[in-house]
XYZ file of C-alpha atoms in Angstrom:
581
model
C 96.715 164.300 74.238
C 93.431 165.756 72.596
C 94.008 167.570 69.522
C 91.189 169.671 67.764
C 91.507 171.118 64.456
C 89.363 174.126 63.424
C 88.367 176.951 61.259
C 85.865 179.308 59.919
C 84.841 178.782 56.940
C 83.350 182.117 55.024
C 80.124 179.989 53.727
C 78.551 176.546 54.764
C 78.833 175.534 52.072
C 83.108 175.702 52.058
C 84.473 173.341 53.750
C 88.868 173.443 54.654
C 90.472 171.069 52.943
C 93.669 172.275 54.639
C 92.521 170.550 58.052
C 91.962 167.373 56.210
C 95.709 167.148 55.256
C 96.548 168.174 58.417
C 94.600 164.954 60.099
C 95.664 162.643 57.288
C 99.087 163.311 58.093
C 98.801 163.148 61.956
C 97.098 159.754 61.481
C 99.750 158.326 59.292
C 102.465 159.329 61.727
C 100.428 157.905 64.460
C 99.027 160.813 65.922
C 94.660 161.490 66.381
C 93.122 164.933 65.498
C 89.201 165.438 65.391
C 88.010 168.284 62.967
C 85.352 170.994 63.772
C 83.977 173.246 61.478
C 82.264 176.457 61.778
C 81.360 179.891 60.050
C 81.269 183.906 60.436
C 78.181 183.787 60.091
C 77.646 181.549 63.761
C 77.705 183.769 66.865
C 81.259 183.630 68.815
C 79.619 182.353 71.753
C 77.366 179.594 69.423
C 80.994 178.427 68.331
C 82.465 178.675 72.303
C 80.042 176.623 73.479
C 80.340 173.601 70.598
C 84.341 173.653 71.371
C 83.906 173.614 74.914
C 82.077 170.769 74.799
C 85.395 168.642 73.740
C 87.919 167.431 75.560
C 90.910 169.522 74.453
C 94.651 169.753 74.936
C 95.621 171.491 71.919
C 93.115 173.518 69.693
C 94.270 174.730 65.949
C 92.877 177.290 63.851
C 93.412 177.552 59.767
C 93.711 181.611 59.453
C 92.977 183.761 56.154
C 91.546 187.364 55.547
C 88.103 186.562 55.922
C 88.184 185.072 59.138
C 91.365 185.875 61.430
C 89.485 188.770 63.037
C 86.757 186.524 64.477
C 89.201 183.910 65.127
C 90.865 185.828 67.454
C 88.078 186.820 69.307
C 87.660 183.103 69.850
C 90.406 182.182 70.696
C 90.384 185.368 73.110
C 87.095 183.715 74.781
C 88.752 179.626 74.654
C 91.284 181.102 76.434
C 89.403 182.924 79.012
C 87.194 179.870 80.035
C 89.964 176.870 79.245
C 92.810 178.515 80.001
C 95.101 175.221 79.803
C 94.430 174.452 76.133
C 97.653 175.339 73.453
C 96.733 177.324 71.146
C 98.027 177.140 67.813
C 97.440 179.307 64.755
C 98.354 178.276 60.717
C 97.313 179.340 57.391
C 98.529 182.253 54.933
C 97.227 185.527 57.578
C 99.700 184.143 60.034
C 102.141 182.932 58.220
C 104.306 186.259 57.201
C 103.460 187.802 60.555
C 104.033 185.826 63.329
C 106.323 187.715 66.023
C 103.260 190.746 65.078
C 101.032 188.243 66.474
C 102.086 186.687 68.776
C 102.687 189.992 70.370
C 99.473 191.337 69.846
C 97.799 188.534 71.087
C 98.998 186.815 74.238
C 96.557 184.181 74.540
C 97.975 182.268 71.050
C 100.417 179.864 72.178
C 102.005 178.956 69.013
C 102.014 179.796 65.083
C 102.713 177.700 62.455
C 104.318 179.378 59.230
C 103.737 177.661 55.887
C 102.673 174.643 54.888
C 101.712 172.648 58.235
C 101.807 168.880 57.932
C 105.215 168.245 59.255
C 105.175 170.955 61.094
C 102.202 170.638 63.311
C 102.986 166.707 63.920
C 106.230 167.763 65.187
C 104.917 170.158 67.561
C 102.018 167.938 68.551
C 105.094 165.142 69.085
C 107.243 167.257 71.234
C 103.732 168.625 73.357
C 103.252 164.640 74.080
C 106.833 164.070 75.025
C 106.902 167.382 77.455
C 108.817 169.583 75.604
C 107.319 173.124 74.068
C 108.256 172.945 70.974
C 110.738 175.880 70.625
C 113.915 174.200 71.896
C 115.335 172.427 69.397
C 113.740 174.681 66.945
C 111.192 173.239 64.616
C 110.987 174.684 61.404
C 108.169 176.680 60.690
C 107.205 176.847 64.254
C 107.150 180.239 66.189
C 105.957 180.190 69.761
C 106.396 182.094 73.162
C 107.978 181.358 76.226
C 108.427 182.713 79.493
C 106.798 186.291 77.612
C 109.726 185.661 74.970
C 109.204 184.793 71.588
C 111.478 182.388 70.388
C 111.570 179.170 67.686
C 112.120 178.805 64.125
C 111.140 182.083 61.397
C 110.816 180.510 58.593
C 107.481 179.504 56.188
C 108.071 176.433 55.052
C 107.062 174.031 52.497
C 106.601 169.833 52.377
C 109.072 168.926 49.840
C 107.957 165.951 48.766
C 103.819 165.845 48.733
C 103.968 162.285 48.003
C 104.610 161.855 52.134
C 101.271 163.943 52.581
C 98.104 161.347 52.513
C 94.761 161.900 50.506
C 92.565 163.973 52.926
C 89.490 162.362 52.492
C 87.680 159.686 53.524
C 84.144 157.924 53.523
C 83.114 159.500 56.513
C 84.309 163.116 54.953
C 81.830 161.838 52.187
C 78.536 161.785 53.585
C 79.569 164.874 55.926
C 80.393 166.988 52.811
C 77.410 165.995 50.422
C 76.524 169.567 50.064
C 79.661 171.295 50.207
C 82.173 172.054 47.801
C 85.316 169.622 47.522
C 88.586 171.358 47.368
C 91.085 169.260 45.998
C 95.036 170.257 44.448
C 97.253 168.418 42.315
C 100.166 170.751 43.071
C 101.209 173.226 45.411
C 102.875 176.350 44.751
C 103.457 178.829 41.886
C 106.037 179.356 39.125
C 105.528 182.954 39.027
C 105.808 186.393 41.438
C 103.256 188.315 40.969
C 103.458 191.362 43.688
C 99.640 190.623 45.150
C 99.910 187.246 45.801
C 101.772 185.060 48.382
C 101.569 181.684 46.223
C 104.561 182.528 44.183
C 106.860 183.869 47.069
C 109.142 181.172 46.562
C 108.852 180.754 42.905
C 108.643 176.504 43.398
C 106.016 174.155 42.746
C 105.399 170.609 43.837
C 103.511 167.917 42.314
C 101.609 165.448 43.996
C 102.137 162.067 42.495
C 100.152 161.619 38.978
C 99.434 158.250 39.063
C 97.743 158.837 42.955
C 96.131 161.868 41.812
C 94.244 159.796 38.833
C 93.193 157.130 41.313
C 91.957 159.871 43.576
C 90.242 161.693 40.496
C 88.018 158.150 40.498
C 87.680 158.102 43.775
C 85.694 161.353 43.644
C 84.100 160.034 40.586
C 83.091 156.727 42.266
C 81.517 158.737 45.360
C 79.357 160.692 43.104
C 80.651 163.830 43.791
C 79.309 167.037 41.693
C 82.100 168.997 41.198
C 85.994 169.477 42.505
C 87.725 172.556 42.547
C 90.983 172.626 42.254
C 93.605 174.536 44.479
C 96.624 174.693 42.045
C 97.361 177.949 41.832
C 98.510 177.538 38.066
C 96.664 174.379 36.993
C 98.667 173.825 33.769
C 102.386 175.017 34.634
C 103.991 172.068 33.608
C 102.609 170.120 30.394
C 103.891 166.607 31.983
C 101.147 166.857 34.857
C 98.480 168.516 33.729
C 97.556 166.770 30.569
C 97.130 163.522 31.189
C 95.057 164.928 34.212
C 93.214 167.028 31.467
C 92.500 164.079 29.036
C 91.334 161.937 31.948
C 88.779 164.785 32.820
C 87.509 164.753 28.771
C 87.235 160.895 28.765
C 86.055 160.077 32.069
C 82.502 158.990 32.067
C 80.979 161.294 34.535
C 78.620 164.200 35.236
C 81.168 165.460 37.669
C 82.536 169.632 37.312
C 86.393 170.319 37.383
C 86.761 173.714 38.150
C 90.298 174.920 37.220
C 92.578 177.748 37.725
C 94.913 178.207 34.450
C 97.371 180.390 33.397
C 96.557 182.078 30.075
C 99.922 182.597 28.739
C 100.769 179.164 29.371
C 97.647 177.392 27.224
C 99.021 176.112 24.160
C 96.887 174.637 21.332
C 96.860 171.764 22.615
C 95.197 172.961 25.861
C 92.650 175.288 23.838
C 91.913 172.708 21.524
C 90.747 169.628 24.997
C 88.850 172.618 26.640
C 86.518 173.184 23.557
C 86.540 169.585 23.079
C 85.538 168.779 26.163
C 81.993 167.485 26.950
C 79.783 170.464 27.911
C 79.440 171.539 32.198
C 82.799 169.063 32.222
C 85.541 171.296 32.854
C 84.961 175.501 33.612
C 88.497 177.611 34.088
C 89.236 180.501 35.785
C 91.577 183.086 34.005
C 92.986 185.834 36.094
C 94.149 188.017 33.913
C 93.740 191.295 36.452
C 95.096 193.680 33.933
C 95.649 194.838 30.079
C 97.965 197.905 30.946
C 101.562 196.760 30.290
C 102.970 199.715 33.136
C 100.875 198.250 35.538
C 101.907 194.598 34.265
C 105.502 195.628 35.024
C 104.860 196.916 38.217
C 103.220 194.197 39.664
C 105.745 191.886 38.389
C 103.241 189.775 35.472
C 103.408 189.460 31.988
C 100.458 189.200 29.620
C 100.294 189.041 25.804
C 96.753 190.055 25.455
C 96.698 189.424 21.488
C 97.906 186.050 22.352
C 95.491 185.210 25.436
C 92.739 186.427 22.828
C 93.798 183.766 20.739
C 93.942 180.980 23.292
C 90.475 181.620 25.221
C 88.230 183.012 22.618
C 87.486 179.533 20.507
C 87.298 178.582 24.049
C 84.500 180.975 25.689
C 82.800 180.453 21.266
C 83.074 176.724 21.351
C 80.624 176.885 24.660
C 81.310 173.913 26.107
C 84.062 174.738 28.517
C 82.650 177.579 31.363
C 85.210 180.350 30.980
C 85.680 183.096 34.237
C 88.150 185.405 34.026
C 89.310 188.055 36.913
C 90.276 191.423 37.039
C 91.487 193.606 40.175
C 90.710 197.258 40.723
C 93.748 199.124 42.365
C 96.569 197.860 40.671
C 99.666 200.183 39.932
C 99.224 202.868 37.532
C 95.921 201.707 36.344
C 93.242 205.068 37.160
C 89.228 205.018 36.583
C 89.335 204.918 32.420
C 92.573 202.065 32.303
C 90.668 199.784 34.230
C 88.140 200.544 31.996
C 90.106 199.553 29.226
C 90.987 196.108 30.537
C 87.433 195.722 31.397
C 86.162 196.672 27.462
C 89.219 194.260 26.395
C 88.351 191.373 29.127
C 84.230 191.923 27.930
C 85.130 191.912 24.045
C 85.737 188.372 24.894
C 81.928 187.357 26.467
C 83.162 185.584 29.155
C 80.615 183.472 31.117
C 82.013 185.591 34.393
C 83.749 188.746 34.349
C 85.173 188.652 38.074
C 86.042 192.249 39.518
C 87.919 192.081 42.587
C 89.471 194.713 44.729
C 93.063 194.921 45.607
C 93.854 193.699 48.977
C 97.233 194.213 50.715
C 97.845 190.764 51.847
C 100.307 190.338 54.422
C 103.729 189.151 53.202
C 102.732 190.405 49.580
C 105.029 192.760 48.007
C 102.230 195.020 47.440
C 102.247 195.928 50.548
C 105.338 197.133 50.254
C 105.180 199.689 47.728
C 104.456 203.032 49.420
C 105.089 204.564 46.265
C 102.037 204.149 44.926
C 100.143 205.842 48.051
C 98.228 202.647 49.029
C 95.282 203.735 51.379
C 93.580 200.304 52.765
C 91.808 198.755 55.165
C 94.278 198.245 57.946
C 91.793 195.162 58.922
C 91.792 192.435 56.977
C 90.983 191.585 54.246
C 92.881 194.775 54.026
C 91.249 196.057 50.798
C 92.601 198.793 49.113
C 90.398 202.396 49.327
C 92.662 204.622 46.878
C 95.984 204.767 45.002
C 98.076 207.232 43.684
C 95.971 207.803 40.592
C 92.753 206.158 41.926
C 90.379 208.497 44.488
C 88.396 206.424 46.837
C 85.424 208.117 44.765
C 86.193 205.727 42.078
C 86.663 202.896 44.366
C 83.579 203.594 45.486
C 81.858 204.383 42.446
C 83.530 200.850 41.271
C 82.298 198.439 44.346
C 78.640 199.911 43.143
C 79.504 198.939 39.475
C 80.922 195.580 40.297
C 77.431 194.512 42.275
C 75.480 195.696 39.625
C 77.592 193.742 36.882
C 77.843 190.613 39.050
C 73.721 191.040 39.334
C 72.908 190.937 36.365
C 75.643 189.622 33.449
C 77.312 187.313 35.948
C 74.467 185.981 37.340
C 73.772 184.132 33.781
C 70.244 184.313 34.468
C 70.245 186.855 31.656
C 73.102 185.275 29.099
C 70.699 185.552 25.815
C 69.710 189.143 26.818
C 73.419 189.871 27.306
C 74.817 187.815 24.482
C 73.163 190.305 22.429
C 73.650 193.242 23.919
C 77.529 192.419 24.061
C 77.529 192.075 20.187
C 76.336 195.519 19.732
C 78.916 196.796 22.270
C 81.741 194.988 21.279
C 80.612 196.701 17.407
C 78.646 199.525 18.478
C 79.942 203.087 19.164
C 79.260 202.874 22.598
C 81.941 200.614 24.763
C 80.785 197.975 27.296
C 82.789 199.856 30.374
C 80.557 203.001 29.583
C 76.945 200.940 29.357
C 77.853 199.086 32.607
C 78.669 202.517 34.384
C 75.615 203.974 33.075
C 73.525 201.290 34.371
C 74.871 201.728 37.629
C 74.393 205.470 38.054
C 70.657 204.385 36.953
C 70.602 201.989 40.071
C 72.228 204.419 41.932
C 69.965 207.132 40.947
C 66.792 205.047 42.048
C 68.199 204.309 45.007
C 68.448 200.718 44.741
C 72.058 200.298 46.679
C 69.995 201.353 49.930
C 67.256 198.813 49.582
C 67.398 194.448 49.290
C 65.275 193.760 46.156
C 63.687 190.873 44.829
C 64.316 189.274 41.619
C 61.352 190.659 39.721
C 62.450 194.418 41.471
C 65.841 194.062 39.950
C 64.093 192.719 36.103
C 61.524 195.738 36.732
C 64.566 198.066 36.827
C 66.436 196.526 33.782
C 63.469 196.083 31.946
C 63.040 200.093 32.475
C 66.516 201.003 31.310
C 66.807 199.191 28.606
C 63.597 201.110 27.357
C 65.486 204.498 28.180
C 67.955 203.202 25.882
C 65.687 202.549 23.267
C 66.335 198.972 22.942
C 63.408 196.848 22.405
C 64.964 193.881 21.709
C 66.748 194.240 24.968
C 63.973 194.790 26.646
C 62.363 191.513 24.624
C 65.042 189.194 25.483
C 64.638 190.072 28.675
C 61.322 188.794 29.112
C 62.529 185.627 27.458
C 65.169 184.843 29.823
C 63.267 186.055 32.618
C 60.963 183.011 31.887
C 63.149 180.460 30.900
C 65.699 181.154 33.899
C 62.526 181.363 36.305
C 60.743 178.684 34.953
C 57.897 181.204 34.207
C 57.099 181.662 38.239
C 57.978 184.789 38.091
C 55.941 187.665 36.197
C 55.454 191.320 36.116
C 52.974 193.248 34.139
C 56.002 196.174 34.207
C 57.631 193.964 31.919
C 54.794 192.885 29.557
C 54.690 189.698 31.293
C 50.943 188.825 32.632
C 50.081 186.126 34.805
C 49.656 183.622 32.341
C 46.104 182.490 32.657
C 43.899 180.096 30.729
C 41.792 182.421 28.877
C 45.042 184.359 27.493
C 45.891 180.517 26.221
C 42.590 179.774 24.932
C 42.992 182.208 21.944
C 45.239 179.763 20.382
C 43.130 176.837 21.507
C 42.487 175.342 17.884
C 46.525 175.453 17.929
C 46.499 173.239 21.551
C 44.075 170.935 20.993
C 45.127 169.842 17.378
C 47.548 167.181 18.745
C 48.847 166.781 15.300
C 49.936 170.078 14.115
C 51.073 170.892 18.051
C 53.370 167.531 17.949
C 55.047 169.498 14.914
C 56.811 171.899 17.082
C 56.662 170.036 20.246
C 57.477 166.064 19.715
C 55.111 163.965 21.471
C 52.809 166.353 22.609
C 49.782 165.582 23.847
C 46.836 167.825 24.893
C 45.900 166.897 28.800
C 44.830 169.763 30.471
C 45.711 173.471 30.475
C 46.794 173.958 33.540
C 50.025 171.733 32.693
C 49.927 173.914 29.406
C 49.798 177.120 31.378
C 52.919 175.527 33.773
C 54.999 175.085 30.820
C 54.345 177.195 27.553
C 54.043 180.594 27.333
C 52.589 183.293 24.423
C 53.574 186.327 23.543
C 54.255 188.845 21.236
C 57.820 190.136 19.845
C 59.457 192.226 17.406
C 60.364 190.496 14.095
C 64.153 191.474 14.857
C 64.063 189.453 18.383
C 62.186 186.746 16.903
C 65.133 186.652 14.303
C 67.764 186.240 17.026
C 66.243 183.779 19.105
C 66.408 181.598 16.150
C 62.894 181.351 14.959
C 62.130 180.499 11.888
C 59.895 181.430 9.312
C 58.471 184.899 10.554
C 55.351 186.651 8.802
C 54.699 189.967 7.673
C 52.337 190.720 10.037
C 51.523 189.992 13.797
C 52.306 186.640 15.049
C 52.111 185.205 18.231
C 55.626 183.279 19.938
C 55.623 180.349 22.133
C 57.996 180.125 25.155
C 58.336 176.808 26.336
C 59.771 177.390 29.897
C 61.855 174.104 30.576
C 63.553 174.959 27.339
C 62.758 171.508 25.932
C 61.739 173.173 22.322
C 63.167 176.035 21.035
C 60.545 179.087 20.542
C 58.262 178.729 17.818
C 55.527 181.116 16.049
C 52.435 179.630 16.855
C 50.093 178.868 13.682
C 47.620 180.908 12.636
C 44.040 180.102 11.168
C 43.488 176.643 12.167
C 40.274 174.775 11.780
């Protein structure tokens, strides 16, 4: 019997790591599944042809928000040209909702509800042996028969993970060389927070520690570039996450662990190993969604914001540990000026990221539940939310505007050193970060810019010009600094005092260039070749006294000097010397 496992993935470069588990456990129990991936970005009839082109008896699809519409619109067409193949659906979309389903949709043949490993090879077991799967019931397994839908209703879980093999392989290596690896250490979540499904059962499971340190190597070994892990709460239990943590910190690798933590769980101990850490090592991600202790309480979450302060802060200041943290617009009781509370108190932190995401009603959430709070969403997933009881779908909308512009332009990094400074003056300044941000994106609005796909130097050109209506200089300054140094100096605007450099603009300072020995001063072993490498790298201009002062410089005259921007960041900027011979 010819099993295919399958998904759509919402990028190319994701790849599912839940298929791998699934085929690691099939194999170990004697049982042969072949894995095809797509995206929703291929055409439906792209990804029809490439299954149709297999041999197939049974055909599973991993299911979440972003792709079950399109998934079953393919399995609608599999169906319609391969009528004999079982269909069977799994993942969290389908997982809560399976007699809906199953009733909507005649062509899927079975679901699975919950974790799949055991319950897949079981069904794949009784398919071989002639049965279908729904008499005797196997749990987690809902199916129809005869235009009856019968089997088990349950989601369940793999009790002990130690039974579930590691997913990957050599082969999975070389396919997945440009793709993220997803990895997890644990499954499940001690908490219940309302818009979530991972905490529905309020468990969690470890994988084995020693295993998951060998496997940790293993990734290591294979040169991978970074592994992000799936634990929903990364360091929930102090016995398993920190040896993980210290093997991480003392590994010698230029491997990423991206990790999701709980921020009223860190301790000193974990605050102190993050900023210990060697820098690009480990980065966390910090969902803290909210600051309003009535919303909080509604969706059933606690935070202590003075003491999460406490714990990420030296974190985010020690800057070796990449720190994101999350918030979610539509939450319970939180209208337009709340959430812009939580965002001021989430920003007074200068996080690397500032997530905003939107509320989605997630099937089997208890979210979805509460019709007290006038939920108007989506009714397609990813089901996100439109308005609340004290949110307007203006603000939503006025808030999905404000979110692209943030994500743009301070999450993009591309402009930290701009931003760095203009947090400092909002974090001390009388104006509040939630109020700059919206007034930067009724400026984008205003021009129009929502409408239109602009290129990089459109979208400096239009920051460059606000910060100028704001009177800020050095904004506008440190702008042009990072827009060279995060471009590499390719790319230049004379709307933002940044000329094509050219060799006669370099040639003013050419005593300065072509004296090797005072040039080797600022820049160690410099040597004067030619100018076009000079012009490739190094970069003059001019610059207020004050933004001189906070890039660092040193030593800055009275009068007019002249700053040079070395591009690849290998010196730090330096006044160029006047007056020599």
């Amino acid at each position: 019997m010819n099993v295919v496992l399958s998904t759509l993935n919402s990028k190319f470069i994701h790849s599912s790591l839940a298929l791998r588990y699934l085929k690691a456990y099939g194999e170990a129990h004697g049982q042969a599944y072949d894995i095809v991936e797509y995206t929703i970005n291929m055409p439906v009839l792209h990804i029809l042809s490439d299954i149709t082109e297999h041999d197939i008896d049974i055909l599973g699809f991993a299911c979440y928000i972003w792709n079950i519409e399109m998934t079953l619109h393919v399995v609608d067409m599999v169906k319609a040209v391969r009528p004999d193949i079982k269909i069977v659906l799994g993942g969290p979309e389908v997982s809560f909702t399976a007699d809906e389903l199953l009733t909507r949709c005649p062509n899927i043949d079975y679901i699975v509800q919950g974790e799949g490993e055991e319950a897949f090879h079981a069904l794949v077991t009784a398919l071989q042996l002639g049965n279908d799967g729904l008499d005797p019931v196997i749990p987690g397994v809902r199916g129809r028969r005869d235009g009856s839908i019968l089997g088990s209703t349950e989601a369940v879980e793999v009790r002990d993970l130690s039974t579930i093999p590691f997913p990957y392989t050599e082969e999975d290596m070389e396919d997945l060389e440009h793709k993220i690896i997803y990895y997890e250490s644990s499954r499940g979540c001690p908490f219940s927070c309302q818009y979530c499904l991972s905490g529905n059962k309020n468990t969690v499971r470890f994988f084995p520690q020693e295993r998951t340190l060998k496997e940790l190597q293993w990734f290591i070994d294979h040169g991978v570039k970074q592994v992000k892990f799936v634990d929903r709460t990364f360091n929930c239990a102090p016995h398993h996450h920190r040896p993980l943590m210290e093997f991480m910190r003392d590994s010698d690798t230029d491997m990423n662990f991206h990790l999701e933590m709980e921020p009223e769980l860190m301790t000193e101990w974990e605050t102190n190993i993050l900023c210990e850490t060697p820098p690009g090592r480990i980065q966390i991600e910090v969902g803290v969604q909210s600051t309003h202790k009535k919303t909080l309480d509604a969706i059933n979450r606690y935070n202590d914001w003075p003491y999460i302060q406490k714990s990420i802060r030296p974190i985010i200041q020690a800057g070796r540990t990449h720190v994101h943290m999350d918030l979610i617009v539509g939450l319970p009781h939180e209208d337009f000026n709340r959430f812009g509370q939580s965002f001021n108190d989430l920003f007074s932190l200068q996080p690397h990221a500032l997530q905003i995401g939107f509320l989605k009603l997630l099937k089997g959430s208890g979210v979805r539940r509460m019709s007290e709070y006038k939920y108007v969403a989506d009714p397609l997933a990813p089901y996100e939310v439109l308005s609340t009881h004290v949110l307007p779908y203006d603000d939503v909308r006025f808030l999905k505007y404000f979110e692209d512009v943030f994500e743009r332009f301070y999450n993009s990094e591309r402009f930290r050193t701009t931003f760095g400074y203009i947090g400092q003056q909002l974090i001390h300044g009388e104006t509040d970060a939630f109020t700059y941000f919206c007034d930067m994106t009724r400026a984008w609005l205003k021009e129009g810019n929502h409408k239109v796909n602009l290129k990089d130097i459109d979208q400096i050109e239009f920051l460059y010009r606000f910060f100028l209506t704001k009177g800020d200089m050095i904004a506008a300054e440190l702008l042009q600094y990072d827009t060279l140094v995060s471009y590499r100096g390719k790319v230049r605007s004379e709307a933002v005092g940044l000329p094509k450099q050219t060799k006669e603009l370099l040639q003013v300072g050419e005593a300065f260039w072509r004296n090797e020995e005072i040039a080797s001063t600022f820049i160690p072993n410099y040597t004067f070749k030619e100018w076009r490498k000079i012009r490739q790298q190094y970069v003059e201009m001019t610059m207020s006294r004050e933004t001189a002062s906070y890039l660092g410089i040193q030593h800055i005259p009275e009068g007019a000097f002249t700053v040079i921007i070395d591009v690849n960041k290998e010196v730090a900027p330096f006044i160029r010397p006047e007056n020599i011979q």
